[in-house]
Every structure is written in C-alpha cells, then in structure tokens.
CSV table of C-alpha atoms and ligand atoms in Angstrom, one decimal:
chain,number,residue,atom,x,y,z
A,1,UNK,CA,-4.6,-35.8,-12.2
A,2,UNK,CA,-2.9,-36.2,-15.7
A,3,UNK,CA,-2.6,-32.9,-17.6
A,4,UNK,CA,-4.1,-33.8,-20.5
A,5,UNK,CA,-4.4,-30.9,-22.8
A,6,UNK,CA,-6.0,-30.9,-26.3
A,7,UNK,CA,-4.3,-30.1,-29.7
A,8,UNK,CA,-6.7,-29.4,-32.4
A,9,UNK,CA,-6.0,-29.8,-36.0
A,10,UNK,CA,-8.5,-27.9,-38.3
A,11,UNK,CA,-9.1,-29.3,-41.9
A,12,UNK,CA,-11.1,-26.5,-43.8
A,13,UNK,CA,-12.5,-27.3,-47.3
A,14,UNK,CA,-12.1,-24.9,-50.0
A,15,UNK,CA,-15.2,-25.8,-51.8
A,16,UNK,CA,-18.6,-26.1,-50.3
A,17,UNK,CA,-19.6,-28.8,-52.5
A,18,UNK,CA,-17.5,-31.9,-52.0
A,19,UNK,CA,-17.1,-34.3,-55.0
A,20,UNK,CA,-16.7,-38.1,-54.6
A,21,UNK,CA,-13.0,-37.7,-55.1
A,22,UNK,CA,-12.7,-35.3,-52.4
A,23,UNK,CA,-14.9,-37.2,-50.1
A,24,UNK,CA,-12.3,-40.1,-50.4
A,25,UNK,CA,-9.4,-37.7,-49.4
A,26,UNK,CA,-11.7,-36.8,-46.3
A,27,UNK,CA,-12.3,-40.6,-45.6
A,28,UNK,CA,-8.1,-40.9,-45.6
A,29,UNK,CA,-7.9,-37.7,-43.4
A,30,UNK,CA,-10.5,-39.3,-40.9
A,31,UNK,CA,-8.0,-42.5,-40.7
A,32,UNK,CA,-6.0,-39.8,-38.4
A,33,UNK,CA,-8.7,-39.9,-35.9
A,34,UNK,CA,-7.5,-43.5,-35.1
A,35,UNK,CA,-5.2,-43.9,-31.9
A,36,UNK,CA,-2.3,-45.3,-34.1
A,37,UNK,CA,-2.3,-42.5,-36.6
A,38,UNK,CA,-2.4,-39.9,-33.9
A,39,UNK,CA,0.4,-41.7,-32.4
A,40,UNK,CA,2.5,-41.5,-35.7
A,41,UNK,CA,1.7,-37.8,-35.9
A,42,UNK,CA,2.9,-37.2,-32.3
A,43,UNK,CA,6.1,-39.0,-33.3
A,44,UNK,CA,6.6,-36.8,-36.3
A,45,UNK,CA,6.2,-33.6,-34.3
A,46,UNK,CA,8.7,-35.0,-31.7
A,47,UNK,CA,11.2,-35.4,-34.4
A,48,UNK,CA,10.4,-32.0,-35.5
A,49,UNK,CA,11.2,-30.6,-32.0
A,50,UNK,CA,14.4,-32.4,-32.3
A,51,UNK,CA,15.2,-31.1,-35.7
A,52,UNK,CA,14.9,-27.5,-34.7
A,53,UNK,CA,17.0,-27.8,-31.9
A,54,UNK,CA,19.5,-29.7,-34.0
A,55,UNK,CA,19.7,-27.0,-36.6
A,56,UNK,CA,21.0,-24.3,-34.2
A,57,UNK,CA,23.5,-26.7,-32.6
A,58,UNK,CA,25.0,-28.0,-35.9
A,59,UNK,CA,25.0,-24.8,-37.6
A,60,UNK,CA,27.3,-23.5,-35.0
A,61,UNK,CA,29.4,-26.7,-34.5
A,62,UNK,CA,30.2,-26.7,-38.3
A,63,UNK,CA,31.0,-23.1,-38.1
A,64,UNK,CA,33.7,-23.9,-35.7
A,65,UNK,CA,34.6,-27.2,-37.2
A,66,UNK,CA,35.0,-25.4,-40.7
A,67,UNK,CA,37.2,-22.8,-38.8
A,68,UNK,CA,39.3,-25.6,-37.5
A,69,UNK,CA,40.1,-26.8,-41.0
A,70,UNK,CA,40.9,-23.2,-42.2
A,71,UNK,CA,43.5,-23.2,-39.5
A,72,UNK,CA,44.8,-26.2,-40.8
A,73,UNK,CA,44.6,-25.9,-44.5
A,74,UNK,CA,44.6,-21.9,-44.8
A,75,UNK,CA,42.0,-19.9,-46.6
A,76,UNK,CA,43.5,-20.0,-50.0
A,77,UNK,CA,41.1,-20.5,-53.0
A,78,UNK,CA,41.0,-23.5,-55.1
A,79,UNK,CA,43.6,-23.4,-58.0
A,80,UNK,CA,41.9,-25.0,-60.8
A,81,UNK,CA,38.0,-25.5,-60.2
A,82,UNK,CA,38.5,-29.0,-58.9
A,83,UNK,CA,35.3,-31.1,-59.0
A,84,UNK,CA,34.3,-34.6,-58.1
A,85,UNK,CA,31.9,-36.6,-60.4
A,86,UNK,CA,30.3,-40.1,-59.8
A,87,UNK,CA,32.8,-42.8,-60.8
A,88,UNK,CA,35.4,-40.3,-62.1
A,89,UNK,CA,38.6,-39.6,-60.3
A,90,UNK,CA,40.4,-36.3,-61.3
A,91,UNK,CA,43.3,-35.1,-59.4
A,92,UNK,CA,42.8,-32.3,-57.2
A,93,UNK,CA,44.8,-29.4,-56.8
A,94,UNK,CA,47.2,-28.8,-54.0
A,95,UNK,CA,44.6,-26.7,-51.9
A,96,UNK,CA,41.8,-29.2,-52.3
A,97,UNK,CA,44.2,-32.1,-51.6
A,98,UNK,CA,44.9,-30.6,-48.4
A,99,UNK,CA,41.3,-30.1,-47.5
A,100,UNK,CA,40.5,-33.5,-48.7
A,101,UNK,CA,43.2,-35.0,-46.4
A,102,UNK,CA,41.5,-33.0,-43.2
A,103,UNK,CA,38.3,-34.0,-44.2
A,104,UNK,CA,39.3,-37.7,-44.2
A,105,UNK,CA,41.3,-37.2,-41.0
A,106,UNK,CA,38.0,-36.2,-39.2
A,107,UNK,CA,36.1,-39.1,-40.5
A,108,UNK,CA,34.9,-41.8,-38.0
A,109,UNK,CA,33.4,-44.6,-40.2
A,110,UNK,CA,30.9,-45.3,-42.9
A,111,UNK,CA,31.0,-44.2,-46.6
A,112,UNK,CA,31.9,-40.5,-47.5
A,113,UNK,CA,29.8,-38.7,-50.1
A,114,UNK,CA,32.5,-36.7,-52.0
A,115,UNK,CA,29.7,-36.5,-54.8
A,116,UNK,CA,27.5,-34.2,-52.5
A,117,UNK,CA,30.2,-31.5,-52.7
A,118,UNK,CA,32.2,-29.1,-54.7
A,119,UNK,CA,35.9,-29.1,-53.5
A,120,UNK,CA,36.6,-25.4,-54.9
A,121,UNK,CA,34.0,-24.2,-52.4
A,122,UNK,CA,35.7,-26.1,-49.3
A,123,UNK,CA,37.7,-23.2,-48.4
A,124,UNK,CA,34.8,-20.9,-48.2
A,125,UNK,CA,31.5,-22.8,-47.6
A,126,UNK,CA,31.2,-25.0,-44.4
A,127,UNK,CA,28.2,-26.9,-45.8
A,128,UNK,CA,30.2,-28.2,-48.8
A,129,UNK,CA,32.5,-29.8,-46.3
A,130,UNK,CA,29.7,-30.9,-43.9
A,131,UNK,CA,27.8,-32.4,-46.9
A,132,UNK,CA,30.7,-35.0,-47.2
A,133,UNK,CA,29.7,-36.8,-44.0
A,134,UNK,CA,26.1,-37.0,-44.9
A,135,UNK,CA,24.2,-39.3,-47.2
A,136,UNK,CA,24.1,-39.0,-51.1
A,137,UNK,CA,21.5,-36.5,-52.6
A,138,UNK,CA,22.6,-33.1,-51.1
A,139,UNK,CA,24.5,-31.8,-54.0
A,140,UNK,CA,22.3,-28.7,-54.4
A,141,UNK,CA,21.6,-28.1,-50.8
A,142,UNK,CA,23.7,-25.1,-49.2
A,143,UNK,CA,22.1,-24.3,-45.8
A,144,UNK,CA,21.1,-26.0,-42.8
A,145,UNK,CA,17.3,-25.9,-43.4
A,146,UNK,CA,17.8,-28.0,-46.6
A,147,UNK,CA,19.0,-31.1,-44.8
A,148,UNK,CA,16.5,-33.6,-43.1
A,149,UNK,CA,17.1,-35.0,-39.6
A,150,UNK,CA,18.5,-38.3,-41.0
A,151,UNK,CA,21.4,-36.3,-42.6
A,152,UNK,CA,21.9,-34.3,-39.4
A,153,UNK,CA,22.3,-37.4,-37.4
A,154,UNK,CA,24.6,-39.0,-40.1
A,155,UNK,CA,26.8,-36.1,-39.9
A,156,UNK,CA,26.9,-36.3,-36.1
A,157,UNK,CA,28.0,-39.7,-36.3
A,158,UNK,CA,30.5,-39.4,-39.1
A,159,UNK,CA,32.4,-36.3,-38.2
A,160,UNK,CA,34.9,-36.6,-35.5
A,161,UNK,CA,34.3,-32.8,-34.3
A,162,UNK,CA,31.0,-34.4,-32.5
A,163,UNK,CA,32.7,-36.9,-30.6
A,164,UNK,CA,33.4,-34.7,-27.6
A,165,UNK,CA,29.5,-34.7,-27.1
A,166,UNK,CA,29.5,-38.5,-26.2
A,167,UNK,CA,26.3,-39.2,-28.0
A,168,UNK,CA,27.5,-42.7,-29.0
A,169,UNK,CA,24.7,-45.2,-29.5
A,170,UNK,CA,22.1,-42.6,-28.4
A,171,UNK,CA,22.5,-40.9,-32.0
A,172,UNK,CA,22.1,-44.5,-33.6
A,173,UNK,CA,19.0,-44.9,-31.5
A,174,UNK,CA,17.3,-41.7,-32.8
A,175,UNK,CA,18.4,-42.6,-36.2
A,176,UNK,CA,16.4,-45.8,-36.0
A,177,UNK,CA,13.3,-43.8,-34.6
A,178,UNK,CA,13.4,-41.4,-37.6
A,179,UNK,CA,13.7,-44.3,-39.9
A,180,UNK,CA,10.8,-46.2,-38.0
A,181,UNK,CA,8.6,-43.3,-38.3
A,182,UNK,CA,9.1,-42.2,-41.7
A,183,UNK,CA,9.0,-45.7,-43.2
A,184,UNK,CA,5.8,-46.6,-41.2
A,185,UNK,CA,3.7,-48.0,-44.0
A,186,UNK,CA,0.2,-47.0,-42.7
A,187,UNK,CA,1.5,-43.8,-40.9
A,188,UNK,CA,0.7,-45.8,-37.6
A,189,UNK,CA,2.5,-46.1,-34.2
A,190,UNK,CA,1.5,-48.6,-31.7
A,191,UNK,CA,1.4,-46.6,-28.0
A,192,UNK,CA,4.3,-48.7,-26.5
A,193,UNK,CA,6.5,-47.8,-29.5
A,194,UNK,CA,5.7,-44.0,-29.4
A,195,UNK,CA,6.7,-44.2,-25.7
A,196,UNK,CA,9.8,-46.2,-26.4
A,197,UNK,CA,10.7,-43.6,-29.2
A,198,UNK,CA,10.1,-40.6,-27.1
A,199,UNK,CA,12.1,-42.1,-24.3
A,200,UNK,CA,15.1,-42.4,-26.9
A,201,UNK,CA,14.7,-38.6,-28.1
A,202,UNK,CA,14.4,-37.3,-24.4
A,203,UNK,CA,17.9,-39.2,-23.9
A,204,UNK,CA,19.2,-37.5,-26.8
A,205,UNK,CA,18.3,-34.3,-25.4
A,206,UNK,CA,19.7,-35.1,-21.8
A,207,UNK,CA,23.0,-36.0,-23.2
A,208,UNK,CA,23.4,-32.9,-25.3
A,209,UNK,CA,21.9,-30.9,-22.5
A,210,UNK,CA,25.1,-31.3,-20.7
A,211,UNK,CA,26.7,-29.1,-23.2
A,212,UNK,CA,24.1,-27.2,-24.7
A,213,UNK,CA,21.5,-25.8,-22.1
A,214,UNK,CA,18.9,-25.4,-25.1
A,215,UNK,CA,18.4,-29.3,-25.2
A,216,UNK,CA,17.3,-29.3,-21.4
A,217,UNK,CA,13.9,-28.3,-22.5
A,218,UNK,CA,13.5,-31.1,-25.1
A,219,UNK,CA,12.4,-33.7,-22.5
A,220,UNK,CA,9.6,-31.4,-21.4
A,221,UNK,CA,8.6,-30.6,-24.8
A,222,UNK,CA,8.3,-34.4,-25.7
A,223,UNK,CA,6.3,-35.1,-22.4
A,224,UNK,CA,3.8,-32.4,-23.6
A,225,UNK,CA,3.3,-33.9,-27.0
A,226,UNK,CA,3.0,-37.4,-25.5
A,227,UNK,CA,0.3,-36.3,-23.0
A,228,UNK,CA,-1.7,-34.2,-25.3
A,229,UNK,CA,-5.0,-35.5,-26.7
A,230,UNK,CA,-4.5,-34.8,-30.5
A,231,UNK,CA,-7.8,-34.5,-32.3
A,232,UNK,CA,-8.8,-33.5,-35.9
A,233,UNK,CA,-11.8,-31.3,-36.3
A,234,UNK,CA,-13.8,-31.2,-39.5
A,235,UNK,CA,-15.9,-28.4,-40.5
A,236,UNK,CA,-19.1,-30.9,-41.0
A,237,UNK,CA,-18.3,-32.0,-37.5
A,238,UNK,CA,-18.1,-28.4,-36.1
A,239,UNK,CA,-21.6,-27.7,-37.7
A,240,UNK,CA,-23.1,-30.7,-36.2
A,241,UNK,CA,-21.5,-29.9,-32.7
A,242,UNK,CA,-22.9,-26.5,-33.0
A,243,UNK,CA,-26.7,-27.6,-33.5
A,244,UNK,CA,-26.4,-30.1,-30.7
A,245,UNK,CA,-25.0,-27.2,-28.3
A,246,UNK,CA,-28.0,-25.1,-29.4
A,247,UNK,CA,-30.4,-27.8,-28.9
A,248,UNK,CA,-29.0,-28.7,-25.5
A,249,UNK,CA,-29.1,-24.7,-24.6
A,250,UNK,CA,-32.9,-24.7,-25.7
A,251,UNK,CA,-33.5,-27.9,-23.6
A,252,UNK,CA,-31.8,-26.4,-20.7
A,253,UNK,CA,-33.8,-23.0,-20.8
A,254,UNK,CA,-36.9,-25.0,-20.9
A,255,UNK,CA,-36.0,-27.3,-17.8
A,256,UNK,CA,-34.8,-24.2,-15.8
A,257,UNK,CA,-38.2,-22.4,-16.6
A,258,UNK,CA,-40.0,-25.6,-15.5
A,259,UNK,CA,-38.0,-25.7,-12.3
A,260,UNK,CA,-38.9,-22.0,-11.6
A,261,UNK,CA,-42.5,-22.7,-12.0
A,262,UNK,CA,-42.5,-25.9,-9.7
A,263,UNK,CA,-40.5,-24.0,-7.1
A,264,UNK,CA,-43.0,-21.3,-7.0
A,265,UNK,CA,-45.8,-23.9,-6.6
A,266,UNK,CA,-44.0,-25.5,-3.9
A,267,UNK,CA,-43.6,-22.2,-2.0
A,268,UNK,CA,-47.3,-21.3,-2.3
A,269,UNK,CA,-48.3,-24.9,-1.1
A,270,UNK,CA,-46.0,-24.5,1.9
A,271,UNK,CA,-47.4,-21.1,2.6
A,272,UNK,CA,-51.1,-22.4,2.4
A,273,UNK,CA,-50.4,-25.5,4.6
A,274,UNK,CA,-48.8,-23.2,7.1
A,275,UNK,CA,-51.8,-21.1,7.3
A,276,UNK,CA,-54.0,-23.9,7.5
A,277,UNK,CA,-52.3,-25.3,10.5
A,278,UNK,CA,-52.4,-22.1,12.2
A,279,UNK,CA,-56.1,-21.9,11.7
A,280,UNK,CA,-56.8,-25.4,12.5
A,281,UNK,CA,-54.6,-25.8,15.7
A,282,UNK,CA,-57.0,-24.1,18.1
A,283,UNK,CA,-60.0,-26.0,16.8
A,284,UNK,CA,-58.0,-29.2,17.4
A,285,UNK,CA,-56.8,-28.3,20.8
A,286,UNK,CA,-60.3,-27.6,22.0
A,287,UNK,CA,-61.6,-31.3,22.2
A,288,UNK,CA,-62.1,-34.5,20.2
A,289,UNK,CA,-65.0,-34.6,17.8
A,290,UNK,CA,-68.3,-36.4,18.7
A,291,UNK,CA,-68.2,-40.1,18.4
A,292,UNK,CA,-64.4,-40.3,18.8
A,293,UNK,CA,-63.1,-43.2,21.0
A,294,UNK,CA,-60.6,-45.8,21.6
A,295,UNK,CA,-59.0,-47.1,18.3
A,296,UNK,CA,-59.0,-51.0,20.1
A,297,UNK,CA,-62.5,-50.7,21.5
A,298,UNK,CA,-64.2,-49.1,18.6
A,299,UNK,CA,-65.8,-51.6,16.0
A,300,UNK,CA,-65.0,-51.2,12.3
A,301,UNK,CA,-68.3,-49.7,11.6
A,302,UNK,CA,-68.2,-47.2,14.5
A,303,UNK,CA,-65.0,-46.0,13.1
A,304,UNK,CA,-66.5,-45.7,9.4
A,305,UNK,CA,-69.5,-43.9,10.9
A,306,UNK,CA,-67.4,-41.5,12.6
A,307,UNK,CA,-65.5,-40.8,9.4
A,308,UNK,CA,-68.7,-40.2,7.6
A,309,UNK,CA,-70.4,-38.3,10.1
A,310,UNK,CA,-67.5,-35.8,10.4
A,311,UNK,CA,-66.5,-35.4,6.9
A,312,UNK,CA,-67.0,-31.6,6.8
A,313,UNK,CA,-64.9,-30.9,10.0
A,314,UNK,CA,-62.2,-33.5,9.2
A,315,UNK,CA,-61.7,-31.9,5.8
A,316,UNK,CA,-61.4,-28.5,7.3
A,317,UNK,CA,-58.9,-29.5,10.0
A,318,UNK,CA,-56.8,-32.5,9.0
A,319,UNK,CA,-53.5,-31.2,7.7
A,320,UNK,CA,-51.0,-34.0,7.6
A,321,UNK,CA,-52.9,-35.7,4.7
A,322,UNK,CA,-50.2,-37.3,3.0
A,323,UNK,CA,-48.9,-38.8,6.2
A,324,UNK,CA,-52.1,-40.3,6.6
A,325,UNK,CA,-52.6,-41.5,3.1
A,326,UNK,CA,-49.3,-43.4,3.4
A,327,UNK,CA,-50.5,-44.9,6.5
A,328,UNK,CA,-53.2,-46.5,4.5
A,329,UNK,CA,-50.6,-48.4,2.3
A,330,UNK,CA,-51.8,-50.8,-0.4
A,331,UNK,CA,-55.4,-49.5,0.2
A,332,UNK,CA,-54.7,-46.4,-1.9
A,333,UNK,CA,-54.1,-47.2,-5.4
A,334,UNK,CA,-51.0,-45.4,-6.9
A,335,UNK,CA,-53.1,-43.4,-9.2
A,336,UNK,CA,-55.4,-42.2,-6.3
A,337,UNK,CA,-52.2,-41.3,-4.3
A,338,UNK,CA,-50.8,-39.4,-7.2
A,339,UNK,CA,-54.1,-37.5,-7.5
A,340,UNK,CA,-54.2,-36.7,-4.0
A,341,UNK,CA,-50.5,-35.7,-3.9
A,342,UNK,CA,-51.0,-33.4,-7.0
A,343,UNK,CA,-53.6,-31.1,-4.8
A,344,UNK,CA,-52.1,-28.0,-3.5
A,345,UNK,CA,-54.1,-27.4,-0.4
A,346,UNK,CA,-54.8,-30.0,2.6
A,347,UNK,CA,-58.5,-29.2,2.1
A,348,UNK,CA,-58.3,-30.3,-1.5
A,349,UNK,CA,-56.3,-33.2,-0.5
A,350,UNK,CA,-58.9,-34.3,1.8
A,351,UNK,CA,-61.6,-33.9,-0.4
A,352,UNK,CA,-59.7,-36.3,-3.1
A,353,UNK,CA,-59.3,-38.8,-0.3
A,354,UNK,CA,-62.8,-38.8,0.7
A,355,UNK,CA,-64.2,-38.8,-3.1
A,356,UNK,CA,-61.8,-41.7,-4.1
A,357,UNK,CA,-60.2,-44.2,-1.8
A,358,UNK,CA,-62.6,-43.8,1.2
A,359,UNK,CA,-65.7,-44.0,-0.9
A,360,UNK,CA,-64.5,-46.9,-2.9
A,361,UNK,CA,-62.8,-48.6,-0.2
A,362,UNK,CA,-65.7,-48.9,2.3
A,363,UNK,CA,-65.7,-49.7,5.8
A,364,UNK,CA,-62.1,-51.3,6.0
A,365,UNK,CA,-60.3,-48.3,4.5
A,366,UNK,CA,-62.3,-45.8,6.6
A,367,UNK,CA,-61.7,-47.8,9.7
A,368,UNK,CA,-57.8,-47.6,8.8
A,369,UNK,CA,-58.3,-44.0,8.0
A,370,UNK,CA,-59.8,-43.5,11.5
A,371,UNK,CA,-56.7,-45.2,13.0
A,372,UNK,CA,-54.2,-43.1,11.2
A,373,UNK,CA,-56.3,-40.0,12.2
A,374,UNK,CA,-55.9,-41.2,15.9
A,375,UNK,CA,-52.1,-41.5,15.4
A,376,UNK,CA,-51.7,-38.1,13.7
A,377,UNK,CA,-54.4,-36.1,15.0
A,378,UNK,CA,-54.8,-37.3,18.3
A,379,UNK,CA,-56.3,-34.2,19.9
A,380,UNK,CA,-59.1,-34.1,17.1
A,381,UNK,CA,-60.0,-37.9,17.1
B,1,LIG,ZN1,41.2,-27.3,-56.0
C-alpha cells in the first residue's frame, strides 16, 4: 500500500463577512485545489528543501574558499576605498588588484558580476567575493539567506572551488528545474514534469551526499513531498464538513437504536417459538389428527375439509409456519406473506394464514397447505 499522507494548508479569513473582492481572491485560492497547482506547490516545496541544505553547505564552503584567498592575497585592508560602478572602470589599489586576480583565477565560465560587490570589503567579507560569481542584483545582500536558489546554483557553477564536488550537468539540470517552476505562468505543473524535476533534485542530493552526509536525506524528503496528498482546507468547507459529521452521527445513533429494538424483538420471537415447540411436541407425537390421510389418495375437497375442521388444533400446534407458507409459493401474495412474517408468534402467524390466503384461496390453497403440513408436520397430519 502506498503511504499516502495528507498535508493540510489552512486558509483562515480575518473577516467574517467576505466582500466581492475577497471572494475573487478565494476563487483564486481554490484554483490550488487542482492537481496541477498542487504539483507546482510540491515542486516549490522541493526547491525549498534543497535551498535549506544548500545554505549550510555554501556558507561553510565559501568560508573556506575565502580563507584560501586570504592566504593568497593577505588580510590587508584596501588602500583607497576602491569601488566598481556600472560602465565605469577605476583603477584598483594593489590589494584589491590582487584579490581581483584571484577571483578571476577561480572563475569557470559565464559573466562575472563585479558590480554586485565592493572591492574594499573583499579582504574581510566572504559574501562580497561570492557575489561576483552570482547573477546581477545582489549589491545590497550580505548573508546566505539573502540569496535565492538560482544565485546559489550559479555560484556553484561559476566558482572553481565547487569543482571538487563534481556536480557538473546536475547543477544545470536543477537550475532549469528552478526556472521552470518559478516561471510557470499559471503556477501549474503536470505530474510527469513534477516526477522529472524531483528526479533531478534527488540526483543532486545523491552526488553531494558523497561529500556531505546531510544531503543523503534529501531523496527521502523529496519522496515524502511527492507522495503526500496536499489539500487546501477553507473555513467554510470545515463548517460544512462539521455539519455533515454531526448529521451522520445522529443517523448512526438512530440506526443503532433501531437495530437494538430489532435484536430484542428477534430474541423474544425465538424464545416464544422455542416454548411453543416444547409444548406442541408431545401433542404431535401422540397421533395424527382425525381425518388425516395420504396426500396422494385424498381428494382436494377432503384436504380442504381437514384444514377447516382442524383449524383450532392446527393454529395451536403448527410451529414451522414460514416454511409452510413458502411451500405455497405464488398462492400467497407478497403482501400477505409480509403480514404473516411480521407476526411474532407461530399462533399469530397461523391465524394470519387462515384469515387471509387460506380463506381467499379456497380448496386449491387449502389442499396445498395440507400437502405442506404433511411434509413439515408428518406426525400431526
Ligand atoms: Zn582597494
């Protein structure tokens, strides 16, 4: 059995009264009940899992990379507050020139973003160095939490320090996953795309897992996200569900009470029938009633007469009434059958049989009744 767990996202409304505008927002939220939207959400959560692991990893690795550059360039401060501005080239001081050469020497391919960073900070701030290998737009970002997953992946790709982890094409494939998910126009993903994207993220985790044990759990986390049923629950739906549960509970209580009464009736009926059989048995065993004879030699009129003449005795002693009634087959109308069946004691059943099918059915039914008596109460007839 697939281990399908359920994740619930609860959307609570701040206001009890919802305006038309708010309703439109709710309609948009309800779009996320669609499978493709939930796939998109799962894809984004998968990237978040990867991002969390990457933060720790990159923070440490950039720390050691920066230390390596310090060893090469020295920990001397900038000599003249060097700055690099867009489309402007200013000569750097000797210290910054040395750092610039080291940064260049550790560059793999692609465009370096000098405008992201402040050269006069290179000697003391690892992120000012790392930002050179990232895309544009990080001028004011100063810690690992400020950088999105695309920037982190670009850093891994463009900085030679990360070559030793041999991520190669896997890094590009995950970058593509990030772009596809973040640029999905309707925030939707087809199931097969989600499966492919998660395969790539798992692969990324497996490669890094060889060097960093924390990445070994990524594959399991991705499996869990993929296999969860992700549901959105809205307060209105919860109210409706609560009412439905209450109604179902009430119905269950009623049915339970009815079943208890029926069971009690059944027990009473069984007890009465047992008592009747115990009292009737000795009478039956004595001798057949007067007028009884062979089923084959007796005429229909004789059989009917026997049934009429012995009405009182038969009502008292016949116990297997329903079996006999069933023998009469179509001669007993379904409604009449139900009326007989509804009676609790065999006495009452026999009275109902006499008053209804036997009275209206005439000789034919009475003769059939006689034959059935012969079969089920051979000692009596
Ligand atoms: Zn400088």
